[in-house]
Amino acid sequence: MYPVKYHKATSIADAVAALSAGDDATILAGGQTLLATMKQHLADPSDLVDIRSIDGMAGVSAAGNVLTIGAATTHADVAGNADVQKLCPALAELASHIGDPAVRNMGTIGGSIANNDPAADYPAAMLALNATIVTNTREVAADDFFDGLFGTALDDGEIITAVKVTAPSKAAYAKFAQQASLFALVGVFVADGAGGVRVAVTGAGEDGVFRQSGMEAALASGWSEAALDGVAASEDGLMSDLHGSADYRAHLIGVMAKRAVAAA
Amino acid sequence: MSSGIGVPVKRKEDKRFTTGKGKYTDDIRKDNQAYAAFVRSPHAHAKVKGIDASAALAMDGVIEVLDGHQLTGDGIGNIICGWAVNSKDGSPMNMGAWSALATEKVRYVGDAVAVVIAETQGLARIAAEAVEVDYEALPVIAHVMNAMTDGAVQIHENAPGNQIFDWELGDEAATDAGLAGAAHVTSIDITNNRLSPNPMEPRSAVATYDDAEEHYTLYTTSQNPHVARLVLSAFYNVAAENKLRVIAPDVGGGFGAKIYIYPEEITCLWASMKTNRSVKWTSDRAEAFITDAHGRDHVTTAKMGFDENNKIVGFKVDTVANLGAYMSLFSSSVPTYLYAPLLSGQYDIQNIHCNVRTYYTNTVPVDAYRGAGRPEATYVVERMMETAARELGMDPAELRRINFVQSFPHQTPILMAYDAGDFPKILGMAQSAADVAGFAARKAEAASRGKLRGMGYSTFIEACGLAPSKAAGSLGAGVGLWESAEVRVNPVGSIEILTGSHSHGQGHETTFAQIVADRFDIPIESVNIVHGDTDKVQFGMGTYGSRSAPVGMSAVVKAMDKVEAKVKKIAAHTLEASEDDIVIEGGEVKVAGTDKAMAWHEVGLAAYIAHNLPDGMEPGLKETAFFDPVNFSFPSGAFICEVEVDPDTGETEIIKFTAADDFGTIINPLIVDGQVHGGVTQGIGQAMLEQVIYDDDGQLLTGSYMDYTMPRAADVPSYDVSHMEDQPSPNNPLGVKGCGEAGAIGSPPAVINAITDAIGNNDLAMPATPQAVWRAIQAAKPVAAE
Amino acid sequence: MTTINMTVNGKAVSGDVPDQTLLSEFLRENLRLTGTHVGCDTSQCGACVVHINGKPVKSCSTLAASLDGADVKTIEGVSNGELHPMQQAFNDNHGLQCGFCTPGMIMTSIDMVERYKAAGKDLTSDAIRAELEGNICRCTGYHNIVKSIEDAAAKM
């Protein structure tokens, strides 16, 4: 790795200050993607600002049917949290299949969302659940947060502090894993909740996570696998790479959507 | 005997590995150690116009930057291929020059042009990026079928058309005649996918130069440290053999990738002399993907003819093999002598012809990977048999059975003399274990759940224990293929076995000790194995090609014969009996039928005290032997794979994998089963998961575990493994045949035969990823009538 | 440079390391605990798994500087005079060949068994295989690793 300066932030203000002080400072939230990238010399931040020790950054709270999940909550803790399991079991299930057990003990929900990897699982859940991304300066609807490959609405120095999810009446996630990385080749999160019926797709889009409006309309008129019959996902805008071409991904969106609907 | 031959003795070496006390090359740290990082070409093919190391040299902590001109200027020789294969017109193979650090031209992405020596590994890698190399990019040949096209850029000056050789085996005219008279001919076009071996321990080297003694020491991740020393000395001119010690300590898997002597080891040795520092290099995984020799990469068309009784009357095979940018150490032998002679499989085929053309491409060099040629041959033969059975409307097991070799020894028309086997029996064992009779019901049940079940066979033969030296030499091998052993009985009766075989996971410290404990009827705890150090063991050929048991252990047996003879002489002398009456059992050397005996250790003591030895006998109890087998050994087996395919996604689950093997005598069933499990898993990896992919620019697209799929626990089932032991090899004293590669050799066609059976489409290439299977299902669907 | 203090295998240790030092590097190079291995660059092979504050993590993907005050256990700290049941089970069931992935396998497996026991869940062979998704072995084909874990689970 290239040399880097490490800061253990003690407060949001401390983190903001460290982020603005560095030439090219970035947040360390779990590091399960960032450190691998740095090891391969594909990233060269000047400073790493570790936000995990800031009071209140980790942990889950429930108020009524709204879950607030701290940005530094690990995947394992989301998966194992009783409130998440009760109010949004689909999200707990999703978290329990990210990476592997060791990665789940270190990777965090905030880090995953801020990275917005086009094959990551959480962005699909955020979009389908109409989640709110809470930062140190504002609250952003998931619909307005994810912006293309690895892009987000985050401004410089802006830090995700939590996400808020309202319990859906029905939800499930079905993932078809890319065999090598175990990231999603296609992952479909379906939900009937605060934002209406939503179908969000990860792993497949050339511009990252997206909502599948045709399927949303079909499911809104009747929540069943059969409702999706004849709703073909277009291969326009889907990725083609060595792991799957656009037509295969389009086909898998249909299969995974049905499986998610059946599981919800 | 609790730890003798055939006993599932728990491994002696495990304690250090399970407690973190194993000592691998990267665990070694010398005083005064510096670190090497290589400057590697980002281009697949380019001229090197200049190297500017000034920015790197200016960095604090950078000790030296060395390039290929300095290396060749110091007389370091080119890397060679040690097996000469001639074309069918008699011309020699076109071996292109390969310098450890490229000077004029780079020929694949990763080809090293310079090395940075620095105080830390991190700094060395950063400084390597600061070395500026001026490249002039050249056209690229990334895929082998493009190497032979008119006007293709020439990668090596001395290889017109990029061809290395055009070789054949067998009688073409007779084969053509057989095919012409056939009642049915089956044709197949198949690709054997390119693989990366991926031992979990990346390669590593620690080189030290002692300027006072003008002596080098190299710790390295090697399967054959003596061969490394020989080649480093005789061909690369690093140092004379007596001035070079090579040590391969604990080595974390090899699978072929650690046979060869690579640019990095050569460079580290040379750089240690240039800098007078110990120089360490440890590959990371990304570097392993672009430097460890790859495996397989064949494109083959084949035809097999059958008479009206479904007996094979001719088999003709045409193969194009990709050897990458340079000829690696044994690269020429893999698609020739380790491939074509195996094309008779388990079958009695009178007419076989195989033509093999090999080419350079702008890719990583290709060499032996677990099985080496034999998996490629088996894949051709066994895909052919299954496909032919489907075309002929026959049970695939029955078609095999009627064509099996029935008596031994059996001379094939393509060099091999099969020694012993019982192919119908092995197939029957596998069919019974796989419950073939119940398959139809299981298939129907799966269909009721919307799933497609299939079953596939592979009945295969391999040739292990590469030998004999004389025959190998006549076929072009640059080395002999024997093994050496030394048996040292200490004065207290404990024993050290020095062997030229090398264990990098095979468990030699246990199995070699077992044959000694068995022979002298002493506790296994009193036997130690010494290997992997050229200063300790006189010479050896190392471990590959499933040769440690048939060749390495046989050398130990031969040395033990000599020890036993001397022990009996000493005991006879001491006990005043005839040598012929002396027996060794129960920890004693005794006169049969009497109560006269010496404890085992008393004989050892007598040999070293030498107060009362027979007249003329030398003191001591230490014997050496070299064993050169008279023939290969021929393990065989029958594998049956049962799969279930999800037609919605193309995802395949292996429901059951049954392996019935004939390895001859089994020394330790625990370890033999483990070799089968691992080999089959690598074969399943080839069949369903793994593939090295280059883009048209010669950039590696599968350069990490994010894109190259390693088999994980959930990708494979538990295995049903059984053995037949009643046909021991007649060619070595233990009757062993070798077990290290069978799994990888036999399994890929079984898997693909099963999947193609399930989906009803023979046209399916490896790896059968979900996408590939899904596409094959779509292609097989009847077009609906409008 | 950052000065770090942590407990490793029950002993207090400290060191001054460059901030970019990974835990795997700190263990191997500073503490010379070379049982923790590095087999990939992408946090997938699992040869480097250690326990931090009782949980398995990939030490190749964790900064040492972030672990001030942490309690770290490596493969060298698993045996307490006698082999841990998991270590013994790997020996008894031939769950290792070259041994390179073994430390990470054992650290992952110990946590796996403890976690399932604490949750009262049945650790089936399918569950074991799914739980091993972050640990790659090239030698054994996993058959005997699964057996080893099943065996140890019955004894732990």
CSV table of N, CA and C in Angstrom, one decimal, chain A residues 1-3 39-41 176 178-183 241-249 251-252 255-256 259, chain B residues 122 125-126 129 646-651 688-689 693 701-702 704-709 712 769-771 774-775:
chain,number,residue,atom,x,y,z
A,1,MET,N,0.8,-1.2,0.0
A,1,MET,CA,0.0,0.0,0.0
A,1,MET,C,0.9,1.2,0.0
A,2,TYR,N,0.3,2.3,-0.6
A,2,TYR,CA,1.0,3.6,-0.4
A,2,TYR,C,0.9,4.1,1.0
A,3,PRO,N,1.8,4.9,1.4
A,3,PRO,CA,1.6,5.5,2.8
A,3,PRO,C,0.3,6.2,2.9
A,39,LYS,N,-4.5,-2.0,-1.4
A,39,LYS,CA,-3.4,-3.0,-1.5
A,39,LYS,C,-3.0,-3.2,-2.9
A,40,GLN,N,-3.9,-3.1,-3.8
A,40,GLN,CA,-3.6,-3.3,-5.2
A,40,GLN,C,-3.2,-2.0,-5.9
A,41,HIS,N,-2.9,-1.0,-5.1
A,41,HIS,CA,-2.5,0.3,-5.6
A,41,HIS,C,-3.5,0.9,-6.5
A,176,PHE,N,-28.6,-14.0,-7.2
A,176,PHE,CA,-27.9,-15.0,-8.0
A,176,PHE,C,-26.4,-14.5,-8.0
A,178,GLN,N,-22.5,-14.0,-8.6
A,178,GLN,CA,-21.4,-14.2,-9.5
A,178,GLN,C,-20.4,-15.2,-8.8
A,179,GLN,N,-20.1,-16.2,-9.5
A,179,GLN,CA,-19.5,-17.4,-8.8
A,179,GLN,C,-18.1,-17.1,-8.1
A,180,ALA,N,-17.3,-16.2,-8.7
A,180,ALA,CA,-16.0,-15.9,-8.2
A,180,ALA,C,-16.1,-15.0,-7.0
A,181,SER,N,-16.7,-13.9,-7.2
A,181,SER,CA,-16.7,-12.8,-6.2
A,181,SER,C,-17.7,-13.0,-5.1
A,182,LEU,N,-18.8,-13.7,-5.5
A,182,LEU,CA,-20.0,-13.9,-4.6
A,182,LEU,C,-20.8,-12.6,-4.5
A,183,PHE,N,-20.4,-11.6,-5.2
A,183,PHE,CA,-21.2,-10.4,-5.3
A,183,PHE,C,-22.5,-10.8,-6.2
A,241,ASP,N,-20.5,-8.7,-19.3
A,241,ASP,CA,-19.1,-8.9,-19.0
A,241,ASP,C,-18.8,-10.4,-19.0
A,242,LEU,N,-17.6,-10.8,-18.6
A,242,LEU,CA,-17.3,-12.2,-18.7
A,242,LEU,C,-18.1,-13.1,-17.8
A,243,HIS,N,-18.8,-12.6,-16.9
A,243,HIS,CA,-19.6,-13.4,-16.0
A,243,HIS,C,-21.1,-13.5,-16.5
A,244,GLY,N,-21.5,-12.6,-17.3
A,244,GLY,CA,-22.9,-12.8,-17.8
A,244,GLY,C,-23.2,-11.7,-18.8
A,245,SER,N,-23.8,-12.1,-19.9
A,245,SER,CA,-24.1,-11.0,-20.9
A,245,SER,C,-25.5,-10.4,-20.5
A,246,ALA,N,-25.8,-9.4,-21.2
A,246,ALA,CA,-27.0,-8.6,-20.9
A,246,ALA,C,-28.3,-9.5,-21.0
A,247,ASP,N,-28.4,-10.3,-22.0
A,247,ASP,CA,-29.6,-11.1,-22.1
A,247,ASP,C,-29.8,-12.1,-21.0
A,248,TYR,N,-28.6,-12.7,-20.6
A,248,TYR,CA,-28.7,-13.6,-19.4
A,248,TYR,C,-29.1,-12.9,-18.1
A,249,ARG,N,-28.5,-11.7,-18.0
A,249,ARG,CA,-28.9,-10.9,-16.8
A,249,ARG,C,-30.3,-10.6,-16.8
A,251,HIS,N,-32.7,-12.2,-18.2
A,251,HIS,CA,-33.5,-13.4,-17.9
A,251,HIS,C,-33.5,-13.6,-16.4
A,252,LEU,N,-32.3,-13.5,-15.8
A,252,LEU,CA,-32.2,-13.7,-14.4
A,252,LEU,C,-33.0,-12.7,-13.5
A,255,VAL,N,-36.3,-14.3,-13.2
A,255,VAL,CA,-36.3,-15.5,-12.4
A,255,VAL,C,-36.1,-15.0,-10.9
A,256,MET,N,-35.2,-14.1,-10.6
A,256,MET,CA,-35.0,-13.7,-9.2
A,256,MET,C,-36.1,-12.9,-8.7
A,259,ARG,N,-38.7,-15.4,-7.6
A,259,ARG,CA,-38.3,-16.1,-6.4
A,259,ARG,C,-38.4,-15.2,-5.2
B,122,GLY,N,6.9,-2.9,0.7
B,122,GLY,CA,6.0,-1.9,0.2
B,122,GLY,C,6.7,-0.8,-0.6
B,125,ARG,N,7.7,-2.1,-4.1
B,125,ARG,CA,6.5,-2.1,-5.0
B,125,ARG,C,6.2,-0.7,-5.5
B,126,ILE,N,6.3,0.3,-4.6
B,126,ILE,CA,6.1,1.6,-5.1
B,126,ILE,C,7.2,2.1,-6.0
B,129,GLU,N,6.9,1.0,-9.6
B,129,GLU,CA,5.9,1.8,-10.4
B,129,GLU,C,6.6,3.0,-10.9
B,646,ASP,N,-30.9,-26.6,-12.7
B,646,ASP,CA,-32.0,-25.7,-12.6
B,646,ASP,C,-32.2,-25.1,-13.9
B,647,PRO,N,-33.2,-25.5,-14.7
B,647,PRO,CA,-33.3,-24.9,-16.1
B,647,PRO,C,-33.6,-23.4,-16.1
B,648,ASP,N,-34.1,-22.9,-15.0
B,648,ASP,CA,-34.4,-21.5,-15.0
B,648,ASP,C,-33.2,-20.6,-15.0
B,649,THR,N,-32.1,-21.1,-14.3
B,649,THR,CA,-30.9,-20.3,-14.2
B,649,THR,C,-29.7,-20.9,-14.8
B,650,GLY,N,-29.8,-22.2,-15.1
B,650,GLY,CA,-28.6,-23.0,-15.6
B,650,GLY,C,-27.7,-23.4,-14.5
B,651,GLU,N,-28.1,-23.2,-13.3
B,651,GLU,CA,-27.2,-23.6,-12.2
B,651,GLU,C,-27.2,-25.1,-12.0
B,688,MET,N,-16.6,-26.8,-14.2
B,688,MET,CA,-17.8,-25.9,-13.9
B,688,MET,C,-17.4,-24.5,-13.6
B,689,LEU,N,-16.2,-24.2,-13.1
B,689,LEU,CA,-15.9,-22.9,-12.5
B,689,LEU,C,-14.8,-22.1,-13.1
B,693,ILE,N,-9.1,-16.1,-18.8
B,693,ILE,CA,-9.6,-15.4,-20.0
B,693,ILE,C,-8.8,-14.2,-20.3
B,701,LEU,N,-8.2,-11.0,-17.9
B,701,LEU,CA,-9.5,-10.6,-17.3
B,701,LEU,C,-9.8,-11.3,-16.0
B,702,THR,N,-9.2,-12.4,-15.8
B,702,THR,CA,-9.4,-13.2,-14.6
B,702,THR,C,-8.2,-13.2,-13.8
B,704,SER,N,-7.8,-12.2,-10.5
B,704,SER,CA,-8.0,-12.3,-9.1
B,704,SER,C,-9.1,-13.2,-8.8
B,705,TYR,N,-9.3,-13.5,-7.5
B,705,TYR,CA,-10.4,-14.4,-7.1
B,705,TYR,C,-11.7,-13.7,-7.2
B,706,MET,N,-11.7,-12.4,-7.6
B,706,MET,CA,-13.0,-11.7,-7.9
B,706,MET,C,-13.5,-12.2,-9.2
B,707,ASP,N,-12.6,-12.7,-10.1
B,707,ASP,CA,-13.1,-13.1,-11.5
B,707,ASP,C,-12.7,-14.5,-11.8
B,708,TYR,N,-11.7,-15.1,-11.2
B,708,TYR,CA,-11.3,-16.5,-11.4
B,708,TYR,C,-11.9,-17.3,-10.3
B,709,THR,N,-12.8,-18.2,-10.7
B,709,THR,CA,-13.6,-18.9,-9.6
B,709,THR,C,-12.9,-20.1,-9.1
B,712,ARG,N,-15.2,-23.5,-4.0
B,712,ARG,CA,-15.4,-23.3,-2.6
B,712,ARG,C,-16.2,-24.6,-2.0
B,769,THR,N,-20.5,-23.0,-16.7
B,769,THR,CA,-21.1,-22.0,-15.8
B,769,THR,C,-22.6,-22.0,-15.9
B,770,PRO,N,-23.3,-21.4,-15.0
B,770,PRO,CA,-24.8,-21.3,-15.1
B,770,PRO,C,-25.1,-20.7,-16.5
B,771,GLN,N,-24.4,-19.6,-16.8
B,771,GLN,CA,-24.8,-19.0,-18.1
B,771,GLN,C,-24.6,-19.9,-19.3
B,774,TRP,N,-27.3,-22.6,-19.2
B,774,TRP,CA,-28.6,-22.0,-19.6
B,774,TRP,C,-28.7,-21.8,-21.1
B,775,ARG,N,-27.6,-21.3,-21.7
B,775,ARG,CA,-27.6,-21.1,-23.1
B,775,ARG,C,-27.7,-22.5,-23.9
